[in-house]
Amino acid sequence: MSNVQNLVAVLSVLLVSLVSLLVSSLLGLPTNTLLALSIFLAEISATLLLWDNRLSVAFIGVSLLILTGSLTLESFLKYANLDVIFFLAAMMILVGILEERGFFDSIVSLTIWAAGGNGLLLYAVIILLSFALAAVIDEVTSIVIMIFFVLSLARQAQVNPIPLTLACIFATNIGSSATPIGNPVGVLIAFRAGLSFEEFLRWSLPISFLDVGLLIVLSMHFLRDELRDFVRKISLNIKSEGFKTYDGFLVDAALFLLTLVFLAIHHQLEYLLGLEKNSMLLAIPFISTGISIIVYPQSASRALRERVEWPTLLFFTLLFASVGSLKSTGFIDYLSRIILENTGSSLLENMVLMTTLTSMISPLMDNVIAVSLLLPVVESLGKAGLRVYPLYWVMLHSAVISGNLTPIGSTANIVALGLLERSGYRKPSLTEWLRHGWLATLPPLIVSFTLLSLQANLMP
């Protein structure tokens, strides 16, 4: 960013701080709540305006919260969600080791081989692969794999990679809601709400699968001209060279699949072993990662250095702690009382409100920020006696789907655009993104909300 842009960003942050201080004073909030809210809003606005420096912004924000007494050391540890952070770190290391060994490259070659030179089928398989990888690894690793795949395919087929890149991003975001390991949003909700992998398979996976099916149909319409060119050039320029593997592929596949299987049955394992809920959700990736580090020390060393998003994990830790300051100073309870006064105990009204809030906030900032802010509100509503189980699911789907609306709606979007730019391609303009993004947001969001509403009475 230029000096002028930095100056504008700083002035904007100061303006947000002053306005939030004024509004908080008018609302009659206590001094510590007023300070916590003002610093948090300034931190979020600075994060959005100075995205490349978000980690330093988060460090400064948390330090200010500690210095003003808005966040104690005890509260920092309580709200940092270290179980979520360590789960993400373990999965990133495991996936990074497999990626170093070429496991996912083999999966991609299998995709091309399975399509057999049929461009339309290859397009659908790419969308489904983006969906599946996001569900079984994480959205960042998934989108990195898929973008490299798309760019390589685009160069070979001599087509514009942007339409296919957008389709992969949209499918990745939708797929990341299918399981608790696909997105930090899902991990956070799973650990805080005590949701099992099995519950995700019951309440989230079927809806996510319908959403990605809808995405395939809609994208064939809004990308019809680009898709027609893609299909023609695929048949001319792309020839499958067969399914390529490497020595040890079957062992790696077994390790990966066993990890997923044990994650899927972690609730039953906890019951059999008499463990606390979601204990195995954390232990299983620890075990798999430990084994992979012992078996593949060189790949593990490279993965730890190059494949794990340590800055992102630190950013999430500091972000969660910042949100915790709003809880510890009473702002979350204040916000929950306002919601109770306006919606009462109506489950449908609360589902509509949570969907609206999440869908409005997520496109304006990373959806992890939106959920980390709203999740304590849902927890407070639950403590007030409201039925909140369905609210967790509408929050999950609203956050990940509405992340499709703008380039900053999810981490996957930002990573994908960065890779596109570094590879020498132009980034899609905001207008171009919105033209396709609303179709990848509004229809799936309506489908998800409708299906969750219809099933709400079946939920605990």
Short mmCIF file of N, CA and C in Angstrom, two decimals, residues 1-12:
data_model
loop_
_atom_site.label_atom_id
_atom_site.label_comp_id
_atom_site.label_asym_id
_atom_site.label_seq_id
_atom_site.Cartn_x
_atom_site.Cartn_y
_atom_site.Cartn_z
N MET A 1 0.83 -1.20 0.00
CA MET A 1 0.00 0.00 0.00
C MET A 1 0.87 1.25 0.00
N SER A 2 0.39 2.32 -0.65
CA SER A 2 1.12 3.58 -0.67
C SER A 2 0.97 4.29 0.66
N ASN A 3 1.81 5.34 0.85
CA ASN A 3 1.74 6.12 2.09
C ASN A 3 0.37 6.78 2.26
N VAL A 4 -0.18 7.24 1.13
CA VAL A 4 -1.51 7.88 1.18
C VAL A 4 -2.56 6.88 1.63
N GLN A 5 -2.51 5.65 1.07
CA GLN A 5 -3.48 4.62 1.45
C GLN A 5 -3.33 4.24 2.91
N ASN A 6 -2.07 4.16 3.39
CA ASN A 6 -1.85 3.86 4.80
C ASN A 6 -2.41 4.96 5.69
N LEU A 7 -2.23 6.21 5.29
CA LEU A 7 -2.75 7.34 6.06
C LEU A 7 -4.27 7.29 6.12
N VAL A 8 -4.89 7.02 4.97
CA VAL A 8 -6.36 6.92 4.93
C VAL A 8 -6.84 5.80 5.84
N ALA A 9 -6.12 4.66 5.82
CA ALA A 9 -6.50 3.53 6.66
C ALA A 9 -6.41 3.89 8.14
N VAL A 10 -5.32 4.54 8.54
CA VAL A 10 -5.15 4.93 9.94
C VAL A 10 -6.23 5.91 10.37
N LEU A 11 -6.52 6.90 9.52
CA LEU A 11 -7.57 7.88 9.84
C LEU A 11 -8.94 7.20 9.95
N SER A 12 -9.18 6.22 9.09
CA SER A 12 -10.45 5.49 9.13
C SER A 12 -10.59 4.72 10.43
#
